[in-house]
PDB file of C-alpha atoms in Angstrom:
ATOM      1  CA  MET A 619       0.722  -1.170 -16.931  1.00 88.00           C
ATOM      2  CA  ILE A 620       3.720  -3.135 -15.686  1.00 88.00           C
ATOM      3  CA  GLN A 621       1.809  -6.431 -15.437  1.00 93.00           C
ATOM      4  CA  ASP A 622       0.452  -6.161 -18.983  1.00 93.00           C
ATOM      5  CA  ILE A 623       3.102  -8.292 -20.722  1.00 94.00           C
ATOM      6  CA  ALA A 624       1.047  -9.935 -23.513  1.00 94.00           C
ATOM      7  CA  PRO A 625       1.790 -11.893 -25.634  1.00 96.00           C
ATOM      8  CA  TYR A 626       4.001 -13.264 -22.848  1.00 97.00           C
ATOM      9  CA  HIS A 627       2.309 -15.338 -20.129  1.00 97.00           C
ATOM     10  CA  TYR A 628       3.247 -15.149 -16.449  1.00 97.00           C
ATOM     11  CA  ASP A 629       2.752 -18.413 -14.525  1.00 97.00           C
ATOM     12  CA  ASN A 630       3.066 -18.068 -10.745  1.00 94.00           C
ATOM     13  CA  ALA A 631       2.361 -21.729  -9.935  1.00 95.00           C
ATOM     14  CA  TYR A 632       4.918 -23.058  -7.442  1.00 95.00           C
ATOM     15  CA  TYR A 633       7.081 -26.008  -8.532  1.00 94.00           C
ATOM     16  CA  PRO A 634       9.657 -26.583  -5.743  1.00 92.00           C
ATOM     17  CA  ASP A 635      10.929 -29.825  -7.295  1.00 91.00           C
ATOM     18  CA  ARG A 636      11.500 -28.377 -10.771  1.00 93.00           C
ATOM     19  CA  GLN A 637      15.246 -28.267 -11.287  1.00 95.00           C
ATOM     20  CA  PRO A 638      16.974 -25.453 -13.190  1.00 96.00           C
ATOM     21  CA  LYS A 639      18.541 -26.005 -16.591  1.00 96.00           C
ATOM     22  CA  PRO A 640      21.678 -24.286 -17.892  1.00 96.00           C
ATOM     23  CA  ASP A 641      19.540 -21.708 -19.751  1.00 96.00           C
ATOM     24  CA  SER A 642      17.211 -21.014 -16.790  1.00 97.00           C
ATOM     25  CA  TYR A 643      17.299 -17.492 -15.386  1.00 97.00           C
ATOM     26  CA  VAL A 644      19.180 -16.683 -12.179  1.00 97.00           C
ATOM     27  CA  PHE A 645      17.498 -14.112  -9.941  1.00 97.00           C
ATOM     28  CA  TYR A 646      19.906 -12.677  -7.376  1.00 96.00           C
ATOM     29  CA  CYS A 647      18.828  -9.798  -5.145  1.00 94.00           C
ATOM     30  CA  ASP A 648      20.539  -7.656  -2.506  1.00 92.00           C
ATOM     31  CA  CYS A 649      17.461  -6.942  -0.381  1.00 90.00           C
ATOM     32  CA  GLU A 650      19.150  -4.338   1.815  1.00 90.00           C
ATOM     33  CA  GLN A 651      20.280  -2.300  -1.205  1.00 90.00           C
ATOM     34  CA  ARG A 652      17.094  -3.138  -3.167  1.00 91.00           C
ATOM     35  CA  SER A 653      19.201  -4.137  -6.168  1.00 94.00           C
ATOM     36  CA  ILE A 654      19.048  -6.996  -8.663  1.00 96.00           C
ATOM     37  CA  LEU A 655      21.750  -8.680 -10.751  1.00 95.00           C
ATOM     38  CA  ILE A 656      21.345  -8.112 -14.489  1.00 94.00           C
ATOM     39  CA  CYS A 657      23.556  -8.713 -17.497  1.00 90.00           C
ATOM     40  CA  ARG A 658      24.183  -6.891 -20.754  1.00 81.00           C
ATOM     41  CA  SER A 659      25.657  -8.107 -24.038  1.00 62.00           C
ATOM     42  CA  GLY A 660      27.210  -4.730 -24.791  1.00 59.00           C
ATOM     43  CA  GLN A 661      24.845  -4.036 -27.682  1.00 55.00           C
ATOM     44  CA  GLU A 662      21.743  -2.892 -25.771  1.00 58.00           C
ATOM     45  CA  THR A 663      20.761   0.665 -24.988  1.00 64.00           C
ATOM     46  CA  SER A 664      21.088   1.907 -21.409  1.00 79.00           C
ATOM     47  CA  ASP A 665      17.510   0.926 -20.531  1.00 84.00           C
ATOM     48  CA  THR A 666      17.605  -2.639 -21.888  1.00 90.00           C
ATOM     49  CA  PHE A 667      18.801  -5.674 -19.972  1.00 94.00           C
ATOM     50  CA  ASP A 668      18.647  -9.423 -19.527  1.00 95.00           C
ATOM     51  CA  PHE A 669      19.028 -11.759 -16.564  1.00 96.00           C
ATOM     52  CA  PRO A 670      22.049 -14.057 -16.235  1.00 95.00           C
ATOM     53  CA  HIS A 671      21.559 -17.751 -16.953  1.00 96.00           C
ATOM     54  CA  PHE A 672      22.817 -20.577 -14.770  1.00 96.00           C
ATOM     55  CA  GLN A 673      25.417 -21.438 -17.384  1.00 95.00           C
ATOM     56  CA  ASP A 674      26.817 -17.900 -17.141  1.00 92.00           C
ATOM     57  CA  LEU A 675      27.578 -18.286 -13.428  1.00 92.00           C
ATOM     58  CA  GLU A 676      28.241 -21.994 -12.841  1.00 91.00           C
ATOM     59  CA  ALA A 677      32.042 -21.736 -13.223  1.00 89.00           C
ATOM     60  CA  ASP A 678      32.352 -19.456 -10.171  1.00 88.00           C
ATOM     61  CA  ASN A 679      29.471 -21.081  -8.299  1.00 91.00           C
ATOM     62  CA  PRO A 680      29.805 -24.889  -8.401  1.00 88.00           C
ATOM     63  CA  GLY A 681      26.841 -25.411  -6.047  1.00 89.00           C
ATOM     64  CA  ILE A 682      24.457 -23.201  -7.967  1.00 93.00           C
ATOM     65  CA  TYR A 683      22.364 -26.160  -9.179  1.00 93.00           C
ATOM     66  CA  GLN A 684      21.784 -27.385  -5.621  1.00 90.00           C
ATOM     67  CA  ASN A 685      20.923 -24.159  -3.772  1.00 89.00           C
ATOM     68  CA  TYR A 686      17.956 -22.397  -5.357  1.00 94.00           C
ATOM     69  CA  THR A 687      14.283 -21.522  -4.937  1.00 95.00           C
ATOM     70  CA  TYR A 688      11.841 -21.774  -7.824  1.00 97.00           C
ATOM     71  CA  LEU A 689      10.044 -18.449  -8.381  1.00 97.00           C
ATOM     72  CA  PHE A 690       7.848 -18.484 -11.517  1.00 97.00           C
ATOM     73  CA  SER A 691       7.963 -18.748 -15.283  1.00 97.00           C
ATOM     74  CA  ILE A 692       7.199 -16.447 -18.184  1.00 97.00           C
ATOM     75  CA  ASP A 693       6.296 -18.539 -21.206  1.00 95.00           C
ATOM     76  CA  GLU A 694       8.846 -21.385 -21.085  1.00 90.00           C
ATOM     77  CA  GLN A 695      11.547 -19.366 -19.296  1.00 96.00           C
ATOM     78  CA  GLU A 696      11.920 -20.286 -15.610  1.00 97.00           C
ATOM     79  CA  PHE A 697      13.269 -17.999 -12.881  1.00 98.00           C
ATOM     80  CA  TYR A 698      15.121 -19.203  -9.787  1.00 98.00           C
ATOM     81  CA  LEU A 699      16.122 -17.245  -6.693  1.00 97.00           C
ATOM     82  CA  ILE A 700      19.740 -17.692  -5.551  1.00 95.00           C
ATOM     83  CA  ASP A 701      20.570 -16.560  -2.004  1.00 91.00           C
ATOM     84  CA  SER A 702      24.348 -16.185  -2.366  1.00 89.00           C
ATOM     85  CA  LEU A 703      26.477 -15.742  -5.446  1.00 88.00           C
ATOM     86  CA  ILE A 704      30.035 -15.101  -6.581  1.00 82.00           C
ATOM     87  CA  THR A 705      30.380 -13.034  -9.730  1.00 75.00           C
ATOM     88  CA  THR A 706      33.633 -12.238 -11.484  1.00 69.00           C
ATOM     89  CA  PRO A 707      33.885  -8.443 -11.992  1.00 62.00           C
ATOM     90  CA  THR A 708      32.997  -7.699 -15.585  1.00 71.00           C
ATOM     91  CA  PRO A 709      31.159  -4.935 -17.468  1.00 75.00           C
ATOM     92  CA  ARG A 710      28.626  -7.548 -18.476  1.00 83.00           C
ATOM     93  CA  PHE A 711      27.129  -7.940 -14.987  1.00 89.00           C
ATOM     94  CA  ALA A 712      25.711  -5.164 -12.823  1.00 89.00           C
ATOM     95  CA  MET A 713      23.528  -4.709  -9.760  1.00 91.00           C
ATOM     96  CA  GLU A 714      20.670  -2.345 -10.600  1.00 93.00           C
ATOM     97  CA  ASN A 715      18.349  -0.657  -8.116  1.00 94.00           C
ATOM     98  CA  VAL A 716      14.765  -1.859  -8.359  1.00 94.00           C
ATOM     99  CA  GLN A 717      13.690   1.625  -9.559  1.00 91.00           C
ATOM    100  CA  PHE A 718      15.651   1.004 -12.783  1.00 92.00           C
ATOM    101  CA  PHE A 719      12.931  -1.380 -13.918  1.00 93.00           C
ATOM    102  CA  ARG A 720      10.244   1.309 -14.000  1.00 88.00           C
ATOM    103  CA  GLY A 721      11.520   2.338 -17.442  1.00 85.00           C
ATOM    104  CA  SER A 722      13.620  -0.618 -18.611  1.00 90.00           C
ATOM    105  CA  ARG A 723      13.068  -3.072 -21.433  1.00 90.00           C
ATOM    106  CA  PRO A 724      11.962  -5.667 -22.337  1.00 93.00           C
ATOM    107  CA  ARG A 725       8.816  -5.042 -20.327  1.00 93.00           C
ATOM    108  CA  HIS A 726       8.118  -8.681 -19.463  1.00 96.00           C
ATOM    109  CA  LEU A 727      11.549  -8.936 -17.836  1.00 96.00           C
ATOM    110  CA  ALA A 728      10.969  -5.661 -15.969  1.00 95.00           C
ATOM    111  CA  PHE A 729       7.798  -7.206 -14.558  1.00 96.00           C
ATOM    112  CA  ALA A 730       9.782 -10.319 -13.619  1.00 97.00           C
ATOM    113  CA  ALA A 731      12.363  -8.140 -11.869  1.00 97.00           C
ATOM    114  CA  ILE A 732       9.992  -6.314  -9.540  1.00 96.00           C
ATOM    115  CA  THR A 733       7.916  -9.454  -8.886  1.00 96.00           C
ATOM    116  CA  GLY A 734      11.022 -11.471  -8.078  1.00 97.00           C
ATOM    117  CA  HIS A 735      12.222  -8.647  -5.829  1.00 96.00           C
ATOM    118  CA  GLN A 736       8.996  -8.841  -3.814  1.00 96.00           C
ATOM    119  CA  LEU A 737       9.418 -12.600  -3.341  1.00 96.00           C
ATOM    120  CA  ALA A 738      13.107 -12.255  -2.473  1.00 96.00           C
ATOM    121  CA  GLN A 739      12.276  -9.706   0.230  1.00 95.00           C
ATOM    122  CA  TRP A 740       9.593 -11.979   1.649  1.00 96.00           C
ATOM    123  CA  TYR A 741      11.939 -14.972   1.835  1.00 96.00           C
ATOM    124  CA  ALA A 742      14.661 -12.835   3.456  1.00 94.00           C
ATOM    125  CA  SER A 743      12.256 -11.608   6.164  1.00 93.00           C
ATOM    126  CA  ARG A 744      10.794 -15.037   6.956  1.00 94.00           C
ATOM    127  CA  ARG A 745      13.785 -16.974   8.279  1.00 94.00           C
ATOM    128  CA  PHE A 746      12.410 -17.427  11.809  1.00 96.00           C
ATOM    129  CA  CYS A 747       8.952 -18.110  13.175  1.00 95.00           C
ATOM    130  CA  GLY A 748       7.171 -15.019  14.454  1.00 92.00           C
ATOM    131  CA  HIS A 749       5.300 -17.130  17.018  1.00 95.00           C
ATOM    132  CA  CYS A 750       7.995 -19.256  18.701  1.00 96.00           C
ATOM    133  CA  GLY A 751      11.282 -18.056  17.161  1.00 96.00           C
ATOM    134  CA  ALA A 752      12.304 -21.413  15.676  1.00 97.00           C
ATOM    135  CA  PRO A 753      13.839 -21.548  12.188  1.00 97.00           C
ATOM    136  CA  LEU A 754      11.376 -21.726   9.303  1.00 97.00           C
ATOM    137  CA  ARG A 755      11.774 -24.012   6.307  1.00 96.00           C
ATOM    138  CA  LYS A 756      10.386 -23.920   2.791  1.00 94.00           C
ATOM    139  CA  HIS A 757       7.333 -26.112   2.439  1.00 94.00           C
ATOM    140  CA  GLU A 758       7.602 -29.030   0.047  1.00 90.00           C
ATOM    141  CA  LYS A 759       4.291 -28.367  -1.741  1.00 92.00           C
ATOM    142  CA  GLU A 760       3.174 -24.736  -1.277  1.00 93.00           C
ATOM    143  CA  ARG A 761       4.893 -21.357  -1.465  1.00 96.00           C
ATOM    144  CA  MET A 762       4.981 -21.170   2.286  1.00 95.00           C
ATOM    145  CA  MET A 763       7.495 -21.031   5.134  1.00 96.00           C
ATOM    146  CA  TYR A 764       6.699 -23.661   7.773  1.00 97.00           C
ATOM    147  CA  CYS A 765       7.655 -24.011  11.436  1.00 97.00           C
ATOM    148  CA  ASP A 766       8.207 -27.625  12.518  1.00 97.00           C
ATOM    149  CA  ALA A 767       8.198 -26.578  16.182  1.00 97.00           C
ATOM    150  CA  CYS A 768       4.760 -24.910  16.459  1.00 97.00           C
ATOM    151  CA  HIS A 769       3.328 -25.569  12.964  1.00 96.00           C
ATOM    152  CA  GLN A 770       3.012 -21.867  12.128  1.00 96.00           C
ATOM    153  CA  MET A 771       2.480 -21.241   8.401  1.00 96.00           C
ATOM    154  CA  GLU A 772       3.777 -18.060   6.730  1.00 95.00           C
ATOM    155  CA  TYR A 773       2.524 -17.123   3.263  1.00 95.00           C
ATOM    156  CA  PRO A 774       3.727 -14.228   1.069  1.00 94.00           C
ATOM    157  CA  ARG A 775       2.401 -10.909   2.354  1.00 90.00           C
ATOM    158  CA  ILE A 776       0.087  -8.951   0.066  1.00 94.00           C
ATOM    159  CA  SER A 777      -1.258  -5.657   1.414  1.00 95.00           C
ATOM    160  CA  PRO A 778      -4.472  -4.193  -0.065  1.00 97.00           C
ATOM    161  CA  ALA A 779      -4.315  -0.497  -0.913  1.00 98.00           C
ATOM    162  CA  VAL A 780      -6.362   2.012  -2.892  1.00 98.00           C
ATOM    163  CA  ILE A 781      -5.506   4.597  -5.552  1.00 98.00           C
ATOM    164  CA  ILE A 782      -8.030   7.434  -5.550  1.00 98.00           C
ATOM    165  CA  GLY A 783      -8.980   9.730  -8.409  1.00 98.00           C
ATOM    166  CA  VAL A 784     -10.982  12.548  -6.776  1.00 98.00           C
ATOM    167  CA  THR A 785     -12.911  14.472  -9.430  1.00 97.00           C
ATOM    168  CA  HIS A 786     -14.933  17.700  -9.376  1.00 96.00           C
ATOM    169  CA  GLY A 787     -16.618  18.260 -12.703  1.00 94.00           C
ATOM    170  CA  ASN A 788     -13.844  18.732 -15.248  1.00 95.00           C
ATOM    171  CA  ARG A 789     -11.122  18.764 -12.601  1.00 96.00           C
ATOM    172  CA  LEU A 790      -8.915  16.053 -11.074  1.00 97.00           C
ATOM    173  CA  LEU A 791      -7.088  16.320  -7.744  1.00 97.00           C
ATOM    174  CA  LEU A 792      -3.338  15.659  -8.074  1.00 96.00           C
ATOM    175  CA  SER A 793      -0.802  15.537  -5.272  1.00 95.00           C
ATOM    176  CA  LYS A 794       2.904  15.128  -4.569  1.00 92.00           C
ATOM    177  CA  TYR A 795       4.346  13.059  -1.750  1.00 88.00           C
ATOM    178  CA  ALA A 796       6.280  14.651   1.092  1.00 84.00           C
ATOM    179  CA  GLY A 797       9.787  13.411   1.886  1.00 77.00           C
ATOM    180  CA  ARG A 798      10.036  10.811  -0.890  1.00 72.00           C
ATOM    181  CA  THR A 799      12.354  10.417  -3.849  1.00 71.00           C
ATOM    182  CA  TYR A 800       9.322  10.105  -6.173  1.00 71.00           C
ATOM    183  CA  LYS A 801       8.603  13.699  -7.233  1.00 76.00           C
ATOM    184  CA  ARG A 802       5.986  13.262  -9.954  1.00 85.00           C
ATOM    185  CA  TYR A 803       2.318  14.113  -9.594  1.00 92.00           C
ATOM    186  CA  ALA A 804       0.261  11.278  -8.164  1.00 93.00           C
ATOM    187  CA  LEU A 805      -3.235  10.491  -6.948  1.00 96.00           C
ATOM    188  CA  LEU A 806      -4.201  10.069  -3.321  1.00 97.00           C
ATOM    189  CA  ALA A 807      -3.536   6.584  -1.993  1.00 96.00           C
ATOM    190  CA  GLY A 808      -3.461   4.533   1.173  1.00 96.00           C
ATOM    191  CA  PHE A 809      -3.509   1.066   2.732  1.00 97.00           C
ATOM    192  CA  THR A 810      -6.704  -0.617   3.876  1.00 97.00           C
ATOM    193  CA  GLU A 811      -7.029  -1.049   7.651  1.00 97.00           C
ATOM    194  CA  ILE A 812      -8.398  -4.102   9.483  1.00 96.00           C
ATOM    195  CA  GLY A 813     -12.202  -4.207   9.461  1.00 97.00           C
ATOM    196  CA  GLU A 814     -12.476  -1.662   6.657  1.00 97.00           C
ATOM    197  CA  THR A 815     -13.951  -1.997   3.173  1.00 98.00           C
ATOM    198  CA  LEU A 816     -12.073  -0.616   0.187  1.00 98.00           C
ATOM    199  CA  GLU A 817     -14.738   2.052  -0.244  1.00 98.00           C
ATOM    200  CA  GLU A 818     -14.337   3.088   3.393  1.00 98.00           C
ATOM    201  CA  THR A 819     -10.581   3.276   2.817  1.00 98.00           C
ATOM    202  CA  VAL A 820     -11.220   5.726  -0.023  1.00 98.00           C
ATOM    203  CA  GLN A 821     -13.358   7.968   2.195  1.00 98.00           C
ATOM    204  CA  ARG A 822     -10.934   7.848   5.135  1.00 98.00           C
ATOM    205  CA  GLU A 823      -7.776   8.478   3.120  1.00 97.00           C
ATOM    206  CA  VAL A 824      -9.256  11.472   1.289  1.00 97.00           C
ATOM    207  CA  MET A 825     -10.414  12.973   4.568  1.00 96.00           C
ATOM    208  CA  GLU A 826      -7.067  12.312   6.302  1.00 96.00           C
ATOM    209  CA  GLU A 827      -4.851  13.592   3.493  1.00 96.00           C
ATOM    210  CA  VAL A 828      -6.809  16.583   2.145  1.00 96.00           C
ATOM    211  CA  GLY A 829      -9.792  17.046   4.473  1.00 95.00           C
ATOM    212  CA  LEU A 830     -12.455  16.500   1.792  1.00 96.00           C
ATOM    213  CA  LYS A 831     -15.651  14.430   1.699  1.00 96.00           C
ATOM    214  CA  VAL A 832     -16.338  12.305  -1.396  1.00 97.00           C
ATOM    215  CA  THR A 833     -19.306  10.494  -2.903  1.00 97.00           C
ATOM    216  CA  ASN A 834     -20.178   8.258  -5.884  1.00 97.00           C
ATOM    217  CA  ILE A 835     -17.205   5.950  -5.263  1.00 98.00           C
ATOM    218  CA  ARG A 836     -16.731   3.615  -8.231  1.00 97.00           C
ATOM    219  CA  TYR A 837     -14.189   0.877  -8.934  1.00 98.00           C
ATOM    220  CA  TYR A 838     -11.893   1.214 -11.945  1.00 97.00           C
ATOM    221  CA  LYS A 839      -9.309  -1.620 -12.046  1.00 96.00           C
ATOM    222  CA  SER A 840      -6.536  -3.278 -10.011  1.00 97.00           C
ATOM    223  CA  GLN A 841      -2.787  -3.762 -10.243  1.00 97.00           C
ATOM    224  CA  PRO A 842      -0.226  -5.903  -8.416  1.00 96.00           C
ATOM    225  CA  TRP A 843       2.395  -3.472  -7.098  1.00 95.00           C
ATOM    226  CA  SER A 844       5.511  -5.283  -5.985  1.00 93.00           C
ATOM    227  CA  TYR A 845       7.344  -2.139  -4.879  1.00 91.00           C
ATOM    228  CA  SER A 846       5.194  -2.081  -1.738  1.00 90.00           C
ATOM    229  CA  GLY A 847       4.036  -5.694  -1.691  1.00 92.00           C
ATOM    230  CA  SER A 848       0.517  -4.528  -2.498  1.00 95.00           C
ATOM    231  CA  ILE A 849      -2.518  -5.210  -4.586  1.00 97.00           C
ATOM    232  CA  LEU A 850      -3.787  -1.800  -5.663  1.00 97.00           C
ATOM    233  CA  SER A 851      -7.468  -1.107  -6.328  1.00 98.00           C
ATOM    234  CA  GLY A 852      -8.223   2.018  -8.304  1.00 98.00           C
ATOM    235  CA  PHE A 853     -11.334   4.073  -7.541  1.00 98.00           C
ATOM    236  CA  PHE A 854     -12.770   7.287  -8.942  1.00 98.00           C
ATOM    237  CA  CYS A 855     -15.024   9.395  -6.749  1.00 98.00           C
ATOM    238  CA  ASP A 856     -16.660  12.824  -6.802  1.00 97.00           C
ATOM    239  CA  LEU A 857     -16.201  15.725  -4.432  1.00 97.00           C
ATOM    240  CA  ALA A 858     -19.252  15.681  -2.151  1.00 95.00           C
ATOM    241  CA  GLU A 859     -19.290  19.385  -1.305  1.00 87.00           C
ATOM    242  CA  GLU A 860     -17.156  22.403  -2.087  1.00 83.00           C
ATOM    243  CA  GLU A 861     -14.539  22.748   0.651  1.00 84.00           C
ATOM    244  CA  ASP A 862     -10.979  24.006   1.047  1.00 89.00           C
ATOM    245  CA  ILE A 863      -8.135  21.510   0.952  1.00 92.00           C
ATOM    246  CA  HIS A 864      -6.573  20.877   4.370  1.00 92.00           C
ATOM    247  CA  LEU A 865      -3.261  19.181   3.619  1.00 90.00           C
ATOM    248  CA  ASP A 866      -1.664  16.509   5.790  1.00 90.00           C
ATOM    249  CA  ARG A 867       1.883  17.806   5.398  1.00 89.00           C
ATOM    250  CA  GLU A 868       3.436  14.656   6.864  1.00 88.00           C
ATOM    251  CA  GLU A 869       2.081  12.721   3.885  1.00 87.00           C
ATOM    252  CA  LEU A 870       1.818  15.285   1.082  1.00 89.00           C
ATOM    253  CA  ALA A 871       3.904  18.210  -0.139  1.00 90.00           C
ATOM    254  CA  LEU A 872       0.974  19.617  -2.135  1.00 92.00           C
ATOM    255  CA  ALA A 873      -2.460  18.834  -3.538  1.00 94.00           C
ATOM    256  CA  GLU A 874      -4.182  20.884  -6.228  1.00 95.00           C
ATOM    257  CA  TRP A 875      -6.998  20.722  -8.758  1.00 96.00           C
ATOM    258  CA  PHE A 876      -6.159  20.487 -12.478  1.00 96.00           C
ATOM    259  CA  GLU A 877      -8.505  21.151 -15.350  1.00 96.00           C
ATOM    260  CA  ARG A 878      -8.686  18.129 -17.630  1.00 94.00           C
ATOM    261  CA  GLU A 879      -6.724  19.779 -20.464  1.00 94.00           C
ATOM    262  CA  ASP A 880      -3.988  21.016 -18.093  1.00 95.00           C
ATOM    263  CA  ILE A 881      -3.212  17.686 -16.421  1.00 94.00           C
ATOM    264  CA  PRO A 882       0.508  16.868 -16.782  1.00 89.00           C
ATOM    265  CA  ILE A 883       1.307  13.418 -18.204  1.00 85.00           C
ATOM    266  CA  GLU A 884       4.635  12.172 -16.877  1.00 75.00           C
ATOM    267  CA  ASP A 885       4.477   8.489 -17.839  1.00 66.00           C
ATOM    268  CA  GLU A 886       3.280   7.887 -21.389  1.00 59.00           C
ATOM    269  CA  GLY A 887       3.889   4.157 -20.922  1.00 64.00           C
ATOM    270  CA  ARG A 888       1.298   3.989 -18.120  1.00 78.00           C
ATOM    271  CA  PHE A 889       3.600   1.848 -15.986  1.00 87.00           C
ATOM    272  CA  SER A 890       1.460   2.356 -12.874  1.00 92.00           C
ATOM    273  CA  LEU A 891      -2.224   2.313 -12.064  1.00 95.00           C
ATOM    274  CA  THR A 892      -1.869   5.921 -10.906  1.00 95.00           C
ATOM    275  CA  GLN A 893      -0.621   7.121 -14.284  1.00 93.00           C
ATOM    276  CA  ASP A 894      -3.175   5.008 -16.129  1.00 94.00           C
ATOM    277  CA  MET A 895      -5.989   6.639 -14.158  1.00 96.00           C
ATOM    278  CA  ILE A 896      -4.590  10.133 -14.726  1.00 95.00           C
ATOM    279  CA  CYS A 897      -4.348   9.474 -18.474  1.00 93.00           C
ATOM    280  CA  ARG A 898      -7.874   8.038 -18.623  1.00 94.00           C
ATOM    281  CA  PHE A 899      -9.340  11.147 -17.008  1.00 96.00           C
ATOM    282  CA  LYS A 900      -7.316  13.536 -19.189  1.00 94.00           C
ATOM    283  CA  GLU A 901      -8.492  11.719 -22.326  1.00 92.00           C
ATOM    284  CA  GLY A 902     -12.114  12.218 -21.267  1.00 89.00           C
ATOM    285  CA  ASN A 903     -12.808   8.514 -20.673  1.00 84.00           C
ATOM    286  CA  ILE A 904     -13.865   9.031 -17.052  1.00 83.00           C
TER     287      ILE A 904
END
């Protein structure tokens, strides 16, 4: 999955006083367009990329070493968020939509891209205090936005959600979203509500989306999913009783049962928890 970047090591410890070096990575994001600045040497294939370094951009941005936010590191390579940037038009630099990184390489940089995008969106949406309206500032010790007026503390938002593999003997329930650009088969999914356990989320979402009751709910694994600012928890469960599917057409375009051998595999790289769970069931490991 996207977070599986071994042998590389992702370190999300926050070091606000760590200053960038000329070879540190610049992370620049247009949050409204959901795009990220990348660079190419001209020798890569269309799905490979790199991030620009500070030394690549310092000529056009003399204050680049003073205006930054430390994000994280992968191995010894540090990433810094830059809020504003001037780039000279050149084929080497390009703004790529965040969806590009679903299939781009190297994989550890693709993970850095979507993780950095999540943090950039959070910083962009936390400029003013939600309690009193005063400007927020970056805290000097924690990854937190702090209000000096009312002492409100704002931490990065992480929303719990579930991915649900509903099984019935040798069959798996697959669905397609309604009104979304993502057209591949997926599993049922949904966000956890206040006062609800993850297992209760599984039961509620299955009932709401397809009108089915499930039993034998069992945890599989989790995945950070920066596209929606979520932590995903994967569960398999069994159909409790034979019933017709009653589709919530505002959420889903279709939902249908697939025999194990007929399940379509649309992501051999298992980028997402959804595709990993589909592959595991098809292979007979669930």
